[in-house]
Short mmCIF file of C-alpha atoms and ligand atoms in Angstrom, two decimals:
data_model
loop_
_atom_site.label_atom_id
_atom_site.label_comp_id
_atom_site.label_asym_id
_atom_site.label_seq_id
_atom_site.Cartn_x
_atom_site.Cartn_y
_atom_site.Cartn_z
CA MET A 1 -130.04 -150.99 37.80
CA PRO A 2 -129.15 -148.95 40.91
CA ARG A 3 -129.11 -145.19 40.35
CA ALA A 4 -126.53 -142.75 41.71
CA PHE A 5 -126.72 -138.96 41.80
CA ILE A 6 -123.42 -137.06 42.12
CA THR A 7 -122.88 -133.37 42.88
CA GLY A 8 -119.42 -132.12 41.89
CA ILE A 9 -119.44 -134.42 38.85
CA THR A 10 -117.03 -132.12 36.94
CA GLY A 11 -114.33 -132.37 39.64
CA GLN A 12 -111.58 -134.95 40.11
CA ASP A 13 -113.56 -137.14 42.51
CA GLY A 14 -116.83 -136.83 40.61
CA ARG A 15 -115.19 -138.16 37.46
CA HIS A 16 -113.45 -141.05 39.25
CA LEU A 17 -116.64 -141.96 41.11
CA ALA A 18 -118.83 -141.80 37.98
CA GLU A 19 -116.46 -144.21 36.19
CA PHE A 20 -116.33 -146.52 39.19
CA LEU A 21 -120.13 -146.66 39.62
CA HIS A 22 -120.70 -147.09 35.88
CA GLY A 23 -118.33 -150.08 36.07
CA LYS A 24 -120.53 -151.48 38.85
CA GLY A 25 -123.64 -151.23 36.65
CA TYR A 26 -125.15 -148.02 38.07
CA ASP A 27 -127.10 -145.45 36.09
CA VAL A 28 -125.12 -142.31 36.89
CA TYR A 29 -126.64 -138.82 37.13
CA GLY A 30 -124.41 -135.78 37.58
CA MET A 31 -125.53 -132.36 38.73
CA VAL A 32 -124.19 -129.37 36.80
CA LYS A 33 -124.80 -125.73 37.49
CA GLY A 34 -124.97 -122.66 35.32
CA GLN A 35 -125.78 -121.99 31.72
CA ASN A 36 -123.70 -123.57 28.99
CA ASN A 37 -121.16 -124.77 31.58
CA PRO A 38 -117.96 -125.70 29.64
CA ARG A 39 -116.99 -128.27 32.29
CA ALA A 40 -120.30 -130.06 31.67
CA GLN A 41 -119.35 -130.49 28.02
CA ALA A 42 -116.02 -131.97 29.11
CA VAL A 43 -117.87 -134.54 31.27
CA THR A 44 -120.14 -135.47 28.36
CA ASP A 45 -117.16 -135.89 26.03
CA GLU A 46 -115.25 -138.02 28.53
CA MET A 47 -118.16 -139.99 30.04
CA PRO A 48 -121.14 -140.09 27.68
CA PHE A 49 -122.88 -142.53 30.03
CA VAL A 50 -123.42 -139.76 32.63
CA GLU A 51 -126.86 -138.14 32.50
CA LEU A 52 -126.41 -134.46 33.36
CA VAL A 53 -129.08 -132.82 35.50
CA PRO A 54 -129.29 -129.06 36.19
CA GLY A 55 -129.08 -127.91 39.79
CA ASP A 56 -127.18 -125.73 42.23
CA LEU A 57 -126.20 -126.31 45.87
CA ALA A 58 -127.30 -122.72 46.58
CA ASP A 59 -130.87 -123.40 45.38
CA LEU A 60 -133.01 -125.90 47.31
CA PRO A 61 -135.88 -126.14 44.76
CA SER A 62 -133.35 -127.05 42.06
CA LEU A 63 -132.01 -129.88 44.26
CA VAL A 64 -135.51 -131.23 44.85
CA ALA A 65 -136.20 -131.12 41.10
CA ALA A 66 -132.87 -132.85 40.36
CA LEU A 67 -133.65 -135.69 42.78
CA GLU A 68 -137.19 -136.06 41.44
CA LEU A 69 -135.80 -136.35 37.95
CA SER A 70 -133.03 -138.82 38.73
CA GLN A 71 -134.81 -140.90 41.45
CA PRO A 72 -131.51 -142.04 42.97
CA ASP A 73 -130.80 -144.89 45.36
CA GLU A 74 -127.55 -143.18 46.39
CA VAL A 75 -126.58 -139.49 46.55
CA TYR A 76 -122.90 -138.50 46.68
CA ASN A 77 -122.40 -134.86 47.70
CA LEU A 78 -118.96 -133.97 46.35
CA GLY A 79 -119.84 -130.45 45.20
CA ALA A 80 -118.18 -127.58 47.07
CA ILE A 81 -115.74 -124.72 46.85
CA SER A 82 -112.86 -127.13 47.46
CA PHE A 83 -109.77 -124.91 47.20
CA VAL A 84 -108.76 -123.88 50.72
CA ALA A 85 -106.79 -120.80 49.59
CA LEU A 86 -109.80 -119.42 47.68
CA SER A 87 -112.02 -119.86 50.73
CA PHE A 88 -110.11 -117.07 52.52
CA ASN A 89 -111.12 -114.64 49.74
CA GLN A 90 -114.65 -115.97 49.24
CA ALA A 91 -115.58 -116.99 52.76
CA GLU A 92 -119.31 -116.28 52.47
CA LEU A 93 -119.67 -118.16 49.20
CA THR A 94 -117.72 -121.07 50.73
CA ALA A 95 -120.01 -121.13 53.77
CA ASN A 96 -123.04 -121.10 51.49
CA LEU A 97 -121.98 -123.87 49.07
CA THR A 98 -119.58 -126.04 51.09
CA GLY A 99 -121.54 -125.71 54.35
CA LEU A 100 -125.20 -124.82 53.76
CA GLY A 101 -125.20 -126.80 50.50
CA VAL A 102 -125.04 -129.98 52.61
CA LEU A 103 -128.07 -128.91 54.62
CA ARG A 104 -130.02 -128.16 51.43
CA MET A 105 -129.13 -131.55 49.98
CA LEU A 106 -130.30 -133.30 53.16
CA GLU A 107 -133.53 -131.28 53.13
CA ALA A 108 -134.11 -132.18 49.48
CA ILE A 109 -133.71 -135.86 50.37
CA ARG A 110 -136.21 -135.50 53.22
CA MET A 111 -138.65 -133.67 50.99
CA ILE A 112 -138.74 -136.26 48.25
CA GLY A 113 -138.31 -139.34 50.39
CA GLY A 114 -139.89 -138.77 53.79
CA THR A 115 -138.06 -138.81 57.06
CA HIS A 116 -137.68 -142.21 58.70
CA ASP A 117 -136.18 -145.22 56.90
CA ASN A 118 -135.53 -143.04 53.89
CA PRO A 119 -134.49 -145.32 51.06
CA ILE A 120 -132.00 -142.78 49.64
CA ARG A 121 -128.48 -143.33 50.98
CA PHE A 122 -126.39 -140.16 51.34
CA TYR A 123 -122.61 -139.69 51.23
CA GLN A 124 -121.03 -136.43 52.38
CA ALA A 125 -117.48 -135.48 51.38
CA SER A 126 -116.08 -134.42 54.74
CA SER A 127 -112.43 -133.41 54.92
CA SER A 128 -109.29 -133.79 57.00
CA GLU A 129 -109.08 -129.99 56.78
CA MET A 130 -111.61 -130.07 59.67
CA PHE A 131 -108.81 -131.26 61.99
CA GLY A 132 -106.81 -128.11 61.17
CA LYS A 133 -104.63 -127.30 64.17
CA VAL A 134 -104.57 -130.95 65.12
CA ARG A 135 -105.42 -131.98 68.67
CA GLU A 136 -103.91 -135.49 68.30
CA THR A 137 -101.77 -137.46 65.88
CA PRO A 138 -102.71 -139.51 63.95
CA GLN A 139 -106.24 -138.21 63.44
CA THR A 140 -109.19 -140.59 63.80
CA GLU A 141 -113.00 -140.36 63.61
CA THR A 142 -113.06 -139.11 67.22
CA THR A 143 -110.31 -136.46 67.01
CA PRO A 144 -111.83 -133.03 67.86
CA PHE A 145 -112.05 -130.50 65.02
CA HIS A 146 -110.15 -127.20 64.97
CA PRO A 147 -110.56 -125.81 61.44
CA ARG A 148 -108.06 -123.23 60.16
CA SER A 149 -109.88 -121.84 57.11
CA PRO A 150 -113.38 -120.78 56.05
CA TYR A 151 -113.36 -123.99 54.00
CA GLY A 152 -112.58 -126.07 57.09
CA CYS A 153 -115.30 -124.27 59.09
CA ALA A 154 -117.86 -124.92 56.35
CA LYS A 155 -116.87 -128.61 56.21
CA VAL A 156 -117.31 -128.91 59.99
CA PHE A 157 -120.86 -127.57 59.64
CA GLY A 158 -121.53 -130.04 56.80
CA HIS A 159 -120.13 -132.91 58.85
CA ASP A 160 -122.11 -132.04 61.98
CA ILE A 161 -125.39 -131.53 60.12
CA VAL A 162 -125.04 -135.00 58.56
CA VAL A 163 -124.68 -136.51 62.04
CA ASN A 164 -127.63 -134.44 63.24
CA TYR A 165 -129.95 -135.48 60.38
CA ARG A 166 -128.94 -139.11 60.85
CA GLU A 167 -129.79 -138.92 64.53
CA SER A 168 -132.90 -136.73 64.15
CA TYR A 169 -134.63 -138.21 61.12
CA GLY A 170 -133.10 -141.66 60.71
CA LEU A 171 -131.54 -140.80 57.35
CA TYR A 172 -128.99 -143.24 55.98
CA ALA A 173 -126.24 -140.59 55.84
CA CYS A 174 -122.47 -141.13 56.05
CA SER A 175 -119.45 -138.85 56.00
CA GLY A 176 -116.08 -139.86 54.65
CA ILE A 177 -113.37 -137.80 56.34
CA LEU A 178 -111.04 -137.92 53.36
CA PHE A 179 -107.42 -136.87 53.65
CA ASN A 180 -105.78 -135.27 50.60
CA HIS A 181 -106.21 -137.39 47.50
CA GLU A 182 -104.63 -136.65 44.19
CA GLY A 183 -103.96 -137.95 40.70
CA PRO A 184 -103.58 -136.85 37.09
CA ARG A 185 -107.07 -135.33 37.16
CA ARG A 186 -106.24 -133.00 40.05
CA GLY A 187 -106.76 -129.29 39.32
CA ILE A 188 -103.59 -127.31 38.66
CA GLU A 189 -104.30 -124.99 41.63
CA PHE A 190 -103.59 -127.76 44.18
CA VAL A 191 -99.99 -128.19 45.24
CA THR A 192 -99.37 -131.74 43.97
CA ARG A 193 -100.49 -131.03 40.42
CA LYS A 194 -98.92 -127.58 40.42
CA VAL A 195 -95.60 -129.25 41.26
CA THR A 196 -95.85 -132.22 38.86
CA ASN A 197 -96.98 -129.99 35.98
CA ALA A 198 -94.17 -127.49 36.59
CA VAL A 199 -91.58 -130.27 36.88
CA ALA A 200 -92.74 -131.71 33.54
CA ARG A 201 -92.59 -128.28 31.89
CA ILE A 202 -89.15 -127.52 33.37
CA LYS A 203 -87.86 -130.88 32.11
CA LEU A 204 -89.20 -130.09 28.63
CA GLY A 205 -87.68 -126.58 28.67
CA LEU A 206 -91.10 -124.90 28.67
CA GLN A 207 -90.81 -123.25 32.11
CA HIS A 208 -87.89 -122.09 34.22
CA GLU A 209 -89.08 -121.85 37.79
CA LEU A 210 -91.69 -123.13 40.24
CA VAL A 211 -93.08 -120.57 42.70
CA LEU A 212 -94.58 -121.99 45.89
CA GLY A 213 -95.67 -121.01 49.41
CA ASN A 214 -95.03 -123.02 52.58
CA LEU A 215 -92.76 -126.03 51.95
CA ASP A 216 -92.90 -127.31 55.55
CA ALA A 217 -96.57 -128.34 55.77
CA LYS A 218 -97.15 -132.09 55.81
CA ARG A 219 -99.98 -133.97 54.20
CA ASP A 220 -101.28 -137.56 54.07
CA TRP A 221 -101.59 -137.93 50.29
CA GLY A 222 -103.42 -140.84 48.65
CA TYR A 223 -104.72 -141.64 45.16
CA ALA A 224 -108.22 -140.35 44.29
CA GLY A 225 -109.08 -143.55 42.39
CA ASP A 226 -108.64 -145.55 45.61
CA TYR A 227 -110.65 -143.10 47.70
CA VAL A 228 -113.86 -143.16 45.62
CA LYS A 229 -114.13 -146.91 46.30
CA ALA A 230 -114.30 -146.09 50.00
CA MET A 231 -117.20 -143.68 49.36
CA TRP A 232 -119.20 -146.44 47.69
CA LEU A 233 -118.29 -149.03 50.37
CA MET A 234 -119.64 -146.71 53.09
CA LEU A 235 -123.08 -146.75 51.45
CA GLN A 236 -123.17 -150.57 51.20
CA GLN A 237 -123.07 -151.19 54.98
CA ASP A 238 -126.04 -152.18 57.15
CA GLU A 239 -125.70 -149.04 59.29
CA PRO A 240 -124.58 -145.53 58.29
CA ASP A 241 -121.38 -144.29 59.91
CA ASP A 242 -118.40 -141.93 59.44
CA TYR A 243 -114.93 -143.06 58.39
CA VAL A 244 -111.43 -141.62 58.09
CA ILE A 245 -109.95 -142.42 54.67
CA ALA A 246 -106.18 -141.94 54.59
CA THR A 247 -102.89 -143.75 53.93
CA GLY A 248 -101.42 -143.37 57.43
CA GLU A 249 -98.24 -141.75 56.00
CA THR A 250 -97.31 -138.09 55.90
CA HIS A 251 -94.87 -136.16 53.69
CA SER A 252 -93.85 -132.50 53.51
CA ILE A 253 -94.33 -130.28 50.45
CA GLU A 254 -90.53 -130.22 50.24
CA GLU A 255 -90.42 -134.02 49.98
CA LEU A 256 -93.08 -133.89 47.27
CA VAL A 257 -91.03 -131.35 45.29
CA GLU A 258 -87.79 -133.31 45.71
CA ARG A 259 -89.41 -136.57 44.60
CA ALA A 260 -91.14 -135.00 41.60
CA PHE A 261 -87.89 -133.48 40.32
CA ALA A 262 -86.07 -136.77 40.95
CA GLU A 263 -88.64 -138.51 38.74
CA VAL A 264 -87.27 -136.56 35.75
CA GLY A 265 -83.63 -136.91 36.84
CA ILE A 266 -83.18 -133.40 38.32
CA ASP A 267 -81.36 -133.43 41.69
CA ASN A 268 -80.62 -129.70 42.11
CA TRP A 269 -84.31 -128.87 42.53
CA ARG A 270 -83.61 -125.87 44.77
CA ASP A 271 -82.21 -124.04 41.73
CA TYR A 272 -85.69 -124.06 40.20
CA VAL A 273 -87.88 -123.34 43.23
CA ARG A 274 -88.71 -119.93 44.68
CA GLN A 275 -91.05 -119.11 47.58
CA ASP A 276 -93.50 -116.20 47.41
CA PRO A 277 -95.53 -114.90 50.38
CA LYS A 278 -98.62 -114.68 48.17
CA PHE A 279 -98.92 -118.49 48.30
CA PHE A 280 -98.81 -118.60 52.12
CA ARG A 281 -102.17 -118.82 53.89
CA PRO A 282 -103.42 -116.59 56.74
CA ALA A 283 -103.60 -119.73 58.92
CA GLU A 284 -101.93 -123.01 57.94
CA VAL A 285 -102.67 -126.66 58.64
CA ASP A 286 -99.18 -127.85 59.54
CA LEU A 287 -99.55 -131.61 59.82
CA LEU A 288 -102.14 -134.12 58.68
CA ILE A 289 -101.84 -137.87 59.10
CA GLY A 290 -104.87 -140.12 59.26
CA ASP A 291 -105.51 -143.45 60.91
CA PRO A 292 -107.67 -145.50 58.51
CA SER A 293 -108.02 -148.52 60.86
CA LYS A 294 -111.81 -148.28 61.10
CA ALA A 295 -112.21 -148.23 57.30
CA ARG A 296 -109.83 -151.18 57.01
CA GLU A 297 -111.64 -153.23 59.64
CA LYS A 298 -115.27 -152.37 58.83
CA LEU A 299 -115.18 -151.65 55.09
CA GLY A 300 -112.25 -153.89 54.12
CA TRP A 301 -110.76 -150.78 52.44
CA LYS A 302 -107.06 -150.05 52.01
CA PRO A 303 -105.13 -147.71 49.73
CA GLU A 304 -103.48 -149.42 46.74
CA VAL A 305 -101.25 -146.58 45.45
CA GLY A 306 -98.41 -145.34 47.68
CA PHE A 307 -96.78 -141.87 47.70
CA PRO A 308 -93.86 -142.67 45.34
CA GLU A 309 -96.18 -144.31 42.77
CA LEU A 310 -98.61 -141.39 43.04
CA VAL A 311 -95.93 -138.77 42.35
CA SER A 312 -94.48 -140.83 39.53
CA MET A 313 -97.94 -141.35 37.95
CA MET A 314 -98.65 -137.60 38.05
CA VAL A 315 -95.24 -136.48 36.72
CA GLN A 316 -95.34 -139.02 33.88
CA ASN A 317 -98.88 -137.98 32.95
CA ASP A 318 -97.89 -134.29 32.90
CA LEU A 319 -94.82 -135.05 30.78
CA GLN A 320 -97.04 -136.73 28.18
CA LEU A 321 -99.64 -133.94 28.24
CA GLU A 322 -97.19 -131.05 28.09
CA ALA A 323 -95.05 -132.71 25.40
CA ALA A 324 -98.13 -133.37 23.26
CA LYS A 325 -99.32 -129.74 23.67
CA ALA A 326 -95.91 -128.39 22.67
CA GLY A 327 -95.43 -130.88 19.84
CA ILE A 328 -92.35 -132.38 21.52
CA GLU A 329 -91.55 -136.06 20.96
CA LEU A 330 -90.54 -137.85 24.13
O1 G4F B 401 -102.85 -128.81 47.66
P1 G4F B 401 -103.42 -127.87 48.65
O2 G4F B 401 -104.02 -126.63 48.11
O3 G4F B 401 -104.46 -128.72 49.52
P2 G4F B 401 -105.12 -128.52 50.97
O4 G4F B 401 -105.15 -127.11 51.37
O5 G4F B 401 -104.43 -129.47 51.90
O6 G4F B 401 -106.61 -129.00 50.71
C1 G4F B 401 -106.91 -130.18 49.97
O7 G4F B 401 -107.05 -131.26 50.86
C2 G4F B 401 -108.17 -131.17 51.77
C3 G4F B 401 -108.15 -132.43 52.63
O8 G4F B 401 -107.28 -132.21 53.72
C4 G4F B 401 -109.45 -131.04 50.98
F1 G4F B 401 -110.51 -130.98 51.83
C5 G4F B 401 -109.37 -129.79 50.13
O9 G4F B 401 -110.57 -129.67 49.34
C6 G4F B 401 -108.19 -129.93 49.19
O10 G4F B 401 -108.42 -131.03 48.33
O11 G4F B 401 -102.30 -127.41 49.70
C7 G4F B 401 -101.55 -128.36 50.42
C8 G4F B 401 -100.44 -127.66 51.18
C9 G4F B 401 -100.88 -126.48 52.05
O12 G4F B 401 -100.22 -126.58 53.28
C10 G4F B 401 -100.37 -125.26 51.31
O13 G4F B 401 -100.06 -124.15 52.13
O14 G4F B 401 -99.51 -127.13 50.23
C11 G4F B 401 -99.12 -125.83 50.67
N1 G4F B 401 -98.63 -125.07 49.53
C12 G4F B 401 -97.38 -124.55 49.41
N2 G4F B 401 -97.27 -123.87 48.25
C13 G4F B 401 -99.33 -124.75 48.43
C14 G4F B 401 -98.48 -123.99 47.62
N3 G4F B 401 -100.59 -125.04 48.07
C15 G4F B 401 -101.02 -124.58 46.86
N4 G4F B 401 -102.26 -124.90 46.47
N5 G4F B 401 -100.22 -123.82 46.05
C16 G4F B 401 -98.94 -123.49 46.38
O15 G4F B 401 -98.25 -122.80 45.64
#
């Protein structure tokens, strides 16, 4: 059985990827940090097939020990401070985990597996946030980076160090430059889930308004379940490489809000939405739209879930969840 080791196992992508790899017959190991971590218990309850291993991206010896214990064929580094807004308040922590964490993971792989022709294959979760103030549209694997947040800066370091270790030590290391990807498992702090959850609660009479920041920013939103397949495909190629994973469509936050309210039959959405400066960022990424041609041609990957289906899936899921919590029959 092939063995996979995942950092960030408690997050949206970690959970989708663990399920996907388990379905492919992998033994799945997930790294969890901290003592008595409540999110680790949630992973065990939901996915008892995942073997949890202690470790922390801030602690190189713990990464070495985690790899020695799990003996993986493939390592997926999804762990990070992933919320862009938080990275402005905790810039140093973000640089340490989201940026230097990648370097430590690569070093751990070198330490347990040697340098050249290392049998461990490594996937790094790079991000479209690296494009920031975009230099060209749509963005491809060769578009220059111009990050607009401490998170984006840390991801650029992570991306570049993967390229450097690949070129310097012959590691099989790939980066997926993933554009925003969402779904029912998305954390409530991200705009898609914040909107779909609020729309569900407003429809059920449990909430009266939705308070947001910038409604003009545009994002290329795909479904997380589709995107984890691309991660795995990257590690099955003869040669390691980097790939943009995106839908090739972009939509504004305003369009997202309008569509989510329409899903529950509310047309006068403006009556429920208020903007508050506290949700605006010191520097914004105005427009993201990716060109996934390379992934389509080389990996045979394409997104299956489009924007309308994604919003509908998330609103319907939140309606069920919120109704069940409040004891409301739908
Ligand atoms: O949902 P968001 O917080 O995602 P963001 O910043 O695009 O980052 C996500 O995608 C990246 C890939 O490009 C990942 F690397 C990263 O880890 C994360 O998954 O915000 C999306 C947009 C922003 O323009 C933000 O200013 O929504 C805008 N927005 C407007 N009001 C809001 C809100 N965002 C949040 N989170 N909350 C609001 O109230």
